[in-house]
Amino acid sequence: MGKSIATRLIALLTLSAALIIGTGMLLDYRVSREEILQRLSEQAVVETEVVVRDMENWLNGIEATTRLMARILEQREYSRNGLKDMLRDVVANNDEIFGAAIALNPDLASGGRPFAPYYYSRDGQVHFTDLANRQARYTEQPWFTVPLERGEALWSEPYFDTGGGEVNMTTFSVPVYRVDSEGRRQIYGVVTADVTLDALHAVLQQLHLGASSYGLLFSREGMVMSTGSGRSIMQHYTDLHYKGLDLDSWRRIFQRALQGQTSTMDFPCPESEDRCTIRLGQLQTTGWPIGVSFRQQEVLSPLHTYTLKTLAISAVTLLLLALVVYLLTSRLTRPLQELTRATEQIARGNLDTPLPKAQGEDEVARLVESFSTMNRSLKGYIDDLAAATASRSRIEGELAAAREIQMSMLPGDGDILLTEPGFELWARVTPARTVGGDLYTLFRQGEQFYFAVGDVSDKGVPAALFMARAISLIQQLSLTMSSPERTMAELNNALERNNQNCMFVTLFLGVLNLRDGALRFASAGHTAPSLLRDGSVQVVAQDTGPALGLAADQDYPGNTLQLLPGDRLAVYTDGIDEAFSPEEEMFGTARFNAELLAQAQSPVAQAGAAVFDAVAEHAGTRAQSDDITLLLVQYAGGDEPMSSESFHLGSALTTRVQQWLQDVMRGWDLPSTLITELCLVAEEIASNTQKYAGLSAEDRLELMLILRDNALVLKARDRGVAFNPLSEGKRAPLGADIDAAEIGGLGVHLIVQLTDRQRYRRDGEYNILRVERDLPDQSGQQP
């Protein structure tokens, strides 16, 4: 039952109903709660306004009486007994006033004696005390000094009236001024009226929003004048400890109340885990912050009762709904249960298991009929699948064999590390499918090392067959290779014949002279290789022809590149730079060159594997879309002594060139005469390059010196304008005046006379001049 549709339907429908009912109850609770809190807020506003209005009327009456006494004293002269009688009548006839005083300025009092009579009401009787006594010291009290300093009537901060009424009170003080006979305005005294904090508390506690609600009243300086328990009277509000209500919150709502703004804030109740609310405003008459605190739980208790009743009703409703759903689903799913048992038998391979009869035209009947049709089709499909599986297994076996054959055609079975004196090579092919169209091949003849990297169009079996044909032709033609460009043309014609499918291959074909590092190569539409040299990677400039196999009799230009010891050449197919990430971003040449540079200090095998890892990481979850091939050649130099240097065409160029040559040839222990003559040749080459090549001082002249068994070879390379001094330079006639010599004429004479062989060629944008000087044999004679 735990896995049946009926049980799941009952559970899902009941759960859905529970969620719907629960969501409705939650929304109802939230809406009702907000409405109750809103009504509570409105009720708090109304009740607060009533209490505030009563308190302000009361305090306004006290202020009016006190101001009236002050105006009377300013306009009329009373004896001391008359002043006492006035005070006693005011206290006796005003229940709102606890006590009143007339404190005269001692400097103006008759006889210079302080005078401050004080009457106050207690237990229905009017009592008298003299505030001029030592204990009261009225001239030092804030209710006397502050109004005089400010020159205005005001309410004092709450205080305990020592020597007077002996209660906590606040005083409204009005300064009294008189004008003397000379028209000067002088301080006559202060008239006061007192209100006890108990009286203020009694008025404020008329605020009632619940059993635990209470009023709050503060002075302008923040002293507590009334709270619910009364324990915090005469404390500063910063000393109040309300759980969850920090000092910054107190200060914020207190400052807003002083500015006449009303603030409301929720916080955890001090005595319980409920939430409480404080609403704080301002008395306009006195400027005192006034407010109310109440518990939200008391207001929301009717809502909680209603919620419990709704929960009970909802629980009963859900039980009844579950029972009805159970009865209905059991009836509807009975045919499905029979069909389930039959299909379990079919799944075990018993395709002859009878299915239940389809009754009616509903969805269950159509499902039974569909299963009957599916059972018949499944029998036929299994027979076809068995035949197809056998055929697929045979094809997969043939493809695996084809992959092994294809990889065996590549040196090292598609992953090779070759280490020989003077150079190191690593190469790897990774097909995108079982078999692919990428290729590389290599072989050596003496000091010539031949290698090729190619990429056949398309992938799979056709590309693999065309690749095998291309490798076979490359190996055949390279045995009689006269030059890479000639071999490339012959290879193109061979592949073009009988190529009805118009397949083609891009190819890089190079020949490296292991003695001096000279690389001759041709390209048939192949990606340009990259060269790692002296801590930087650059794409090698190349002239290229069309891809092989598309059209006969095509021309393929030759290219040359001088490899120096320590150079690393990378030849690769577009499966690397055109590898895409899941975000459709290409790996690109720049990222490939950066990876080569990052692996500059690693062995070629480790560097090559790192490139493959970087491509795989870039592709991420995206499947490999093209074959990938990479070949790295690390040139270390031949056995012959060799030295190279690059010179700026700046000042003292010839001096720097001669110094370098002298140091190198002396290190090789060559005859001084030979050193002198070759330095003259190098001086002429450097001088002519500096004067006539059309280069700036920042351009460079590259020189290479190679010591062979029987000859000394000097190579010079520059980016100047194309010019062959050996054929285009006009030599001056012997014995002619030096001024009659043409440009380069004397230099050509000197170079030809002091060297045995000379050769010039233009390699791309470079002029390359090669001169050789035969070395004397051990007897001192020229060979």
PDB file of C-alpha atoms in Angstrom, residues 552-750:
ATOM      1  CA  ALA A 552      45.954  20.352 -58.989  1.00  0.00           C
ATOM      2  CA  ASP A 553      49.095  22.303 -59.820  1.00  0.00           C
ATOM      3  CA  GLN A 554      49.092  24.732 -56.917  1.00  0.00           C
ATOM      4  CA  ASP A 555      52.069  26.784 -55.728  1.00  0.00           C
ATOM      5  CA  TYR A 556      53.235  26.599 -52.139  1.00  0.00           C
ATOM      6  CA  PRO A 557      55.695  29.276 -50.988  1.00  0.00           C
ATOM      7  CA  GLY A 558      58.698  28.305 -48.917  1.00  0.00           C
ATOM      8  CA  ASN A 559      59.386  29.743 -45.464  1.00  0.00           C
ATOM      9  CA  THR A 560      62.504  29.794 -43.297  1.00  0.00           C
ATOM     10  CA  LEU A 561      62.964  30.191 -39.580  1.00  0.00           C
ATOM     11  CA  GLN A 562      66.237  30.253 -37.652  1.00  0.00           C
ATOM     12  CA  LEU A 563      65.921  28.307 -34.411  1.00  0.00           C
ATOM     13  CA  LEU A 564      68.274  29.276 -31.628  1.00  0.00           C
ATOM     14  CA  PRO A 565      69.390  27.055 -28.772  1.00  0.00           C
ATOM     15  CA  GLY A 566      66.610  26.972 -26.196  1.00  0.00           C
ATOM     16  CA  ASP A 567      63.812  27.726 -28.722  1.00  0.00           C
ATOM     17  CA  ARG A 568      60.593  25.682 -28.503  1.00  0.00           C
ATOM     18  CA  LEU A 569      58.383  25.394 -31.623  1.00  0.00           C
ATOM     19  CA  ALA A 570      54.713  24.370 -31.245  1.00  0.00           C
ATOM     20  CA  VAL A 571      52.795  23.044 -34.280  1.00  0.00           C
ATOM     21  CA  TYR A 572      49.129  22.188 -33.689  1.00  0.00           C
ATOM     22  CA  THR A 573      45.753  21.673 -35.320  1.00  0.00           C
ATOM     23  CA  ASP A 574      42.656  23.849 -34.947  1.00  0.00           C
ATOM     24  CA  GLY A 575      41.135  21.392 -32.486  1.00  0.00           C
ATOM     25  CA  ILE A 576      43.070  23.353 -29.821  1.00  0.00           C
ATOM     26  CA  ASP A 577      42.421  27.018 -30.635  1.00  0.00           C
ATOM     27  CA  GLU A 578      38.833  26.298 -31.791  1.00  0.00           C
ATOM     28  CA  ALA A 579      37.856  24.298 -28.688  1.00  0.00           C
ATOM     29  CA  PHE A 580      34.671  25.839 -27.241  1.00  0.00           C
ATOM     30  CA  SER A 581      33.577  26.211 -23.634  1.00  0.00           C
ATOM     31  CA  PRO A 582      29.958  25.613 -22.509  1.00  0.00           C
ATOM     32  CA  GLU A 583      29.552  29.425 -22.816  1.00  0.00           C
ATOM     33  CA  GLU A 584      30.550  29.290 -26.540  1.00  0.00           C
ATOM     34  CA  GLU A 585      33.961  30.910 -25.886  1.00  0.00           C
ATOM     35  CA  MET A 586      36.889  29.721 -28.033  1.00  0.00           C
ATOM     36  CA  PHE A 587      40.159  28.620 -26.442  1.00  0.00           C
ATOM     37  CA  GLY A 588      41.986  30.855 -28.932  1.00  0.00           C
ATOM     38  CA  THR A 589      45.589  31.416 -29.954  1.00  0.00           C
ATOM     39  CA  ALA A 590      46.258  33.927 -27.155  1.00  0.00           C
ATOM     40  CA  ARG A 591      45.252  31.423 -24.450  1.00  0.00           C
ATOM     41  CA  PHE A 592      47.318  28.708 -26.185  1.00  0.00           C
ATOM     42  CA  ASN A 593      50.416  30.950 -26.283  1.00  0.00           C
ATOM     43  CA  ALA A 594      49.907  31.919 -22.641  1.00  0.00           C
ATOM     44  CA  GLU A 595      49.848  28.230 -21.668  1.00  0.00           C
ATOM     45  CA  LEU A 596      53.068  27.623 -23.644  1.00  0.00           C
ATOM     46  CA  LEU A 597      54.717  30.506 -21.798  1.00  0.00           C
ATOM     47  CA  ALA A 598      53.486  29.254 -18.426  1.00  0.00           C
ATOM     48  CA  GLN A 599      55.142  25.874 -19.128  1.00  0.00           C
ATOM     49  CA  ALA A 600      58.372  27.399 -20.481  1.00  0.00           C
ATOM     50  CA  GLN A 601      60.521  25.782 -17.770  1.00  0.00           C
ATOM     51  CA  SER A 602      58.794  22.374 -17.991  1.00  0.00           C
ATOM     52  CA  PRO A 603      60.044  19.481 -20.152  1.00  0.00           C
ATOM     53  CA  VAL A 604      58.286  19.195 -23.503  1.00  0.00           C
ATOM     54  CA  ALA A 605      56.246  16.138 -22.452  1.00  0.00           C
ATOM     55  CA  GLN A 606      54.990  17.861 -19.316  1.00  0.00           C
ATOM     56  CA  ALA A 607      54.340  21.116 -21.208  1.00  0.00           C
ATOM     57  CA  GLY A 608      52.365  19.321 -23.932  1.00  0.00           C
ATOM     58  CA  ALA A 609      50.254  17.395 -21.426  1.00  0.00           C
ATOM     59  CA  ALA A 610      49.543  20.700 -19.615  1.00  0.00           C
ATOM     60  CA  VAL A 611      48.197  22.200 -22.856  1.00  0.00           C
ATOM     61  CA  PHE A 612      45.833  19.228 -23.321  1.00  0.00           C
ATOM     62  CA  ASP A 613      44.685  19.616 -19.686  1.00  0.00           C
ATOM     63  CA  ALA A 614      44.071  23.345 -20.201  1.00  0.00           C
ATOM     64  CA  VAL A 615      41.937  22.649 -23.304  1.00  0.00           C
ATOM     65  CA  ALA A 616      39.935  19.999 -21.421  1.00  0.00           C
ATOM     66  CA  GLU A 617      39.391  22.363 -18.476  1.00  0.00           C
ATOM     67  CA  HIS A 618      38.250  25.118 -20.857  1.00  0.00           C
ATOM     68  CA  ALA A 619      35.779  22.763 -22.591  1.00  0.00           C
ATOM     69  CA  GLY A 620      34.383  21.610 -19.231  1.00  0.00           C
ATOM     70  CA  THR A 621      31.292  19.462 -19.730  1.00  0.00           C
ATOM     71  CA  ARG A 622      31.194  20.140 -23.456  1.00  0.00           C
ATOM     72  CA  ALA A 623      32.153  17.106 -25.561  1.00  0.00           C
ATOM     73  CA  GLN A 624      35.277  17.291 -27.730  1.00  0.00           C
ATOM     74  CA  SER A 625      34.114  18.520 -31.132  1.00  0.00           C
ATOM     75  CA  ASP A 626      37.306  18.131 -33.198  1.00  0.00           C
ATOM     76  CA  ASP A 627      40.491  16.080 -33.289  1.00  0.00           C
ATOM     77  CA  ILE A 628      43.411  17.589 -31.351  1.00  0.00           C
ATOM     78  CA  THR A 629      47.089  17.307 -32.318  1.00  0.00           C
ATOM     79  CA  LEU A 630      50.111  19.048 -30.796  1.00  0.00           C
ATOM     80  CA  LEU A 631      53.814  18.689 -31.708  1.00  0.00           C
ATOM     81  CA  LEU A 632      56.556  20.407 -29.670  1.00  0.00           C
ATOM     82  CA  VAL A 633      60.170  20.680 -30.853  1.00  0.00           C
ATOM     83  CA  GLN A 634      62.788  21.826 -28.320  1.00  0.00           C
ATOM     84  CA  TYR A 635      66.001  22.837 -30.154  1.00  0.00           C
ATOM     85  CA  ALA A 636      69.183  22.629 -28.093  1.00  0.00           C
ATOM     86  CA  GLY A 637      71.735  23.266 -30.898  1.00  0.00           C
ATOM     87  CA  GLY A 638      74.170  21.036 -32.804  1.00  0.00           C
ATOM     88  CA  ASP A 639      77.572  19.793 -31.737  1.00  0.00           C
ATOM     89  CA  GLU A 640      79.300  22.692 -33.488  1.00  0.00           C
ATOM     90  CA  PRO A 641      80.322  25.705 -31.354  1.00  0.00           C
ATOM     91  CA  MET A 642      77.891  28.521 -32.027  1.00  0.00           C
ATOM     92  CA  SER A 643      77.234  31.965 -30.594  1.00  0.00           C
ATOM     93  CA  SER A 644      74.604  34.597 -31.445  1.00  0.00           C
ATOM     94  CA  GLU A 645      73.954  38.176 -30.408  1.00  0.00           C
ATOM     95  CA  SER A 646      71.476  40.967 -31.185  1.00  0.00           C
ATOM     96  CA  PHE A 647      72.622  44.597 -31.472  1.00  0.00           C
ATOM     97  CA  HIS A 648      70.702  47.893 -31.446  1.00  0.00           C
ATOM     98  CA  LEU A 649      71.626  50.076 -34.453  1.00  0.00           C
ATOM     99  CA  GLY A 650      72.630  52.881 -32.109  1.00  0.00           C
ATOM    100  CA  SER A 651      75.936  54.599 -31.504  1.00  0.00           C
ATOM    101  CA  ALA A 652      79.241  52.638 -31.545  1.00  0.00           C
ATOM    102  CA  LEU A 653      77.565  49.729 -33.360  1.00  0.00           C
ATOM    103  CA  THR A 654      80.746  48.566 -35.122  1.00  0.00           C
ATOM    104  CA  THR A 655      82.748  48.758 -31.904  1.00  0.00           C
ATOM    105  CA  ARG A 656      80.218  46.592 -30.069  1.00  0.00           C
ATOM    106  CA  VAL A 657      80.106  44.063 -32.928  1.00  0.00           C
ATOM    107  CA  GLN A 658      83.919  43.803 -33.127  1.00  0.00           C
ATOM    108  CA  GLN A 659      84.234  43.390 -29.354  1.00  0.00           C
ATOM    109  CA  TRP A 660      81.703  40.550 -29.347  1.00  0.00           C
ATOM    110  CA  LEU A 661      83.416  38.773 -32.268  1.00  0.00           C
ATOM    111  CA  GLN A 662      86.864  39.118 -30.718  1.00  0.00           C
ATOM    112  CA  ASP A 663      85.679  37.681 -27.383  1.00  0.00           C
ATOM    113  CA  VAL A 664      83.986  34.716 -29.053  1.00  0.00           C
ATOM    114  CA  MET A 665      86.804  33.819 -31.489  1.00  0.00           C
ATOM    115  CA  ARG A 666      89.510  34.219 -28.869  1.00  0.00           C
ATOM    116  CA  GLY A 667      87.520  31.836 -26.691  1.00  0.00           C
ATOM    117  CA  TRP A 668      87.626  29.361 -29.598  1.00  0.00           C
ATOM    118  CA  ASP A 669      91.430  29.870 -29.832  1.00  0.00           C
ATOM    119  CA  LEU A 670      91.411  31.015 -33.486  1.00  0.00           C
ATOM    120  CA  PRO A 671      94.410  32.685 -35.186  1.00  0.00           C
ATOM    121  CA  SER A 672      94.707  36.432 -34.594  1.00  0.00           C
ATOM    122  CA  THR A 673      94.941  37.132 -38.354  1.00  0.00           C
ATOM    123  CA  LEU A 674      91.621  35.336 -38.923  1.00  0.00           C
ATOM    124  CA  ILE A 675      90.065  37.259 -36.025  1.00  0.00           C
ATOM    125  CA  THR A 676      91.196  40.591 -37.481  1.00  0.00           C
ATOM    126  CA  GLU A 677      89.975  39.855 -41.014  1.00  0.00           C
ATOM    127  CA  LEU A 678      86.558  38.536 -39.902  1.00  0.00           C
ATOM    128  CA  CYS A 679      86.138  41.581 -37.641  1.00  0.00           C
ATOM    129  CA  LEU A 680      86.678  43.781 -40.732  1.00  0.00           C
ATOM    130  CA  VAL A 681      84.008  41.809 -42.604  1.00  0.00           C
ATOM    131  CA  ALA A 682      81.555  42.156 -39.672  1.00  0.00           C
ATOM    132  CA  GLU A 683      82.368  45.877 -39.433  1.00  0.00           C
ATOM    133  CA  GLU A 684      81.465  46.408 -43.113  1.00  0.00           C
ATOM    134  CA  ILE A 685      78.210  44.432 -42.726  1.00  0.00           C
ATOM    135  CA  ALA A 686      77.206  46.391 -39.605  1.00  0.00           C
ATOM    136  CA  SER A 687      78.191  49.750 -41.132  1.00  0.00           C
ATOM    137  CA  ASN A 688      76.265  49.194 -44.357  1.00  0.00           C
ATOM    138  CA  THR A 689      73.193  47.974 -42.417  1.00  0.00           C
ATOM    139  CA  GLN A 690      73.255  51.031 -40.184  1.00  0.00           C
ATOM    140  CA  LYS A 691      73.633  53.459 -43.116  1.00  0.00           C
ATOM    141  CA  TYR A 692      71.556  51.986 -45.927  1.00  0.00           C
ATOM    142  CA  ALA A 693      68.945  49.562 -44.499  1.00  0.00           C
ATOM    143  CA  GLY A 694      66.506  52.365 -43.667  1.00  0.00           C
ATOM    144  CA  LEU A 695      66.161  51.318 -40.006  1.00  0.00           C
ATOM    145  CA  SER A 696      65.956  53.348 -36.793  1.00  0.00           C
ATOM    146  CA  ALA A 697      68.389  53.206 -33.873  1.00  0.00           C
ATOM    147  CA  GLU A 698      65.907  50.997 -31.958  1.00  0.00           C
ATOM    148  CA  ASP A 699      65.938  48.277 -34.651  1.00  0.00           C
ATOM    149  CA  ARG A 700      68.335  45.350 -34.337  1.00  0.00           C
ATOM    150  CA  LEU A 701      71.027  43.574 -36.288  1.00  0.00           C
ATOM    151  CA  GLU A 702      71.219  39.853 -35.458  1.00  0.00           C
ATOM    152  CA  LEU A 703      74.563  38.042 -35.885  1.00  0.00           C
ATOM    153  CA  MET A 704      75.325  34.317 -35.547  1.00  0.00           C
ATOM    154  CA  LEU A 705      78.833  32.790 -35.625  1.00  0.00           C
ATOM    155  CA  ILE A 706      79.247  29.002 -36.189  1.00  0.00           C
ATOM    156  CA  LEU A 707      82.566  27.151 -35.957  1.00  0.00           C
ATOM    157  CA  ARG A 708      82.675  24.065 -38.181  1.00  0.00           C
ATOM    158  CA  ASP A 709      85.466  21.576 -38.735  1.00  0.00           C
ATOM    159  CA  ASN A 710      86.815  23.347 -41.829  1.00  0.00           C
ATOM    160  CA  ALA A 711      85.064  26.710 -41.979  1.00  0.00           C
ATOM    161  CA  LEU A 712      83.847  29.669 -39.942  1.00  0.00           C
ATOM    162  CA  VAL A 713      80.273  30.800 -40.806  1.00  0.00           C
ATOM    163  CA  LEU A 714      78.911  34.305 -40.089  1.00  0.00           C
ATOM    164  CA  LYS A 715      75.168  35.000 -40.570  1.00  0.00           C
ATOM    165  CA  ALA A 716      73.661  38.514 -40.459  1.00  0.00           C
ATOM    166  CA  ARG A 717      69.912  39.243 -40.366  1.00  0.00           C
ATOM    167  CA  ASP A 718      68.042  42.601 -40.371  1.00  0.00           C
ATOM    168  CA  ARG A 719      64.566  43.991 -41.146  1.00  0.00           C
ATOM    169  CA  GLY A 720      65.860  46.539 -43.670  1.00  0.00           C
ATOM    170  CA  VAL A 721      64.655  47.149 -47.208  1.00  0.00           C
ATOM    171  CA  ALA A 722      65.210  44.207 -49.564  1.00  0.00           C
ATOM    172  CA  PHE A 723      68.692  44.503 -51.113  1.00  0.00           C
ATOM    173  CA  ASN A 724      71.213  41.919 -52.305  1.00  0.00           C
ATOM    174  CA  PRO A 725      74.654  43.557 -51.998  1.00  0.00           C
ATOM    175  CA  LEU A 726      76.333  40.668 -53.791  1.00  0.00           C
ATOM    176  CA  SER A 727      74.425  41.209 -57.037  1.00  0.00           C
ATOM    177  CA  GLU A 728      72.995  44.730 -56.851  1.00  0.00           C
ATOM    178  CA  GLY A 729      75.936  46.525 -55.239  1.00  0.00           C
ATOM    179  CA  LYS A 730      78.250  48.042 -57.876  1.00  0.00           C
ATOM    180  CA  ARG A 731      81.875  47.377 -57.113  1.00  0.00           C
ATOM    181  CA  ALA A 732      84.303  50.257 -57.608  1.00  0.00           C
ATOM    182  CA  PRO A 733      87.131  49.617 -60.107  1.00  0.00           C
ATOM    183  CA  LEU A 734      90.411  48.763 -58.489  1.00  0.00           C
ATOM    184  CA  GLY A 735      92.572  51.829 -58.077  1.00  0.00           C
ATOM    185  CA  ALA A 736      89.638  54.276 -58.486  1.00  0.00           C
ATOM    186  CA  ASP A 737      89.214  57.284 -56.206  1.00  0.00           C
ATOM    187  CA  ILE A 738      87.228  56.429 -53.097  1.00  0.00           C
ATOM    188  CA  ASP A 739      84.773  59.262 -53.812  1.00  0.00           C
ATOM    189  CA  ALA A 740      83.833  57.545 -57.073  1.00  0.00           C
ATOM    190  CA  ALA A 741      82.771  54.350 -55.334  1.00  0.00           C
ATOM    191  CA  GLU A 742      79.045  53.625 -55.311  1.00  0.00           C
ATOM    192  CA  ILE A 743      77.109  52.810 -52.157  1.00  0.00           C
ATOM    193  CA  GLY A 744      78.222  49.415 -50.882  1.00  0.00           C
ATOM    194  CA  GLY A 745      80.977  49.146 -53.486  1.00  0.00           C
ATOM    195  CA  LEU A 746      83.996  49.120 -51.166  1.00  0.00           C
ATOM    196  CA  GLY A 747      82.152  46.909 -48.629  1.00  0.00           C
ATOM    197  CA  VAL A 748      81.435  44.301 -51.314  1.00  0.00           C
ATOM    198  CA  HIS A 749      85.123  44.278 -52.328  1.00  0.00           C
ATOM    199  CA  LEU A 750      86.213  43.762 -48.722  1.00  0.00           C
TER     200      LEU A 750
END
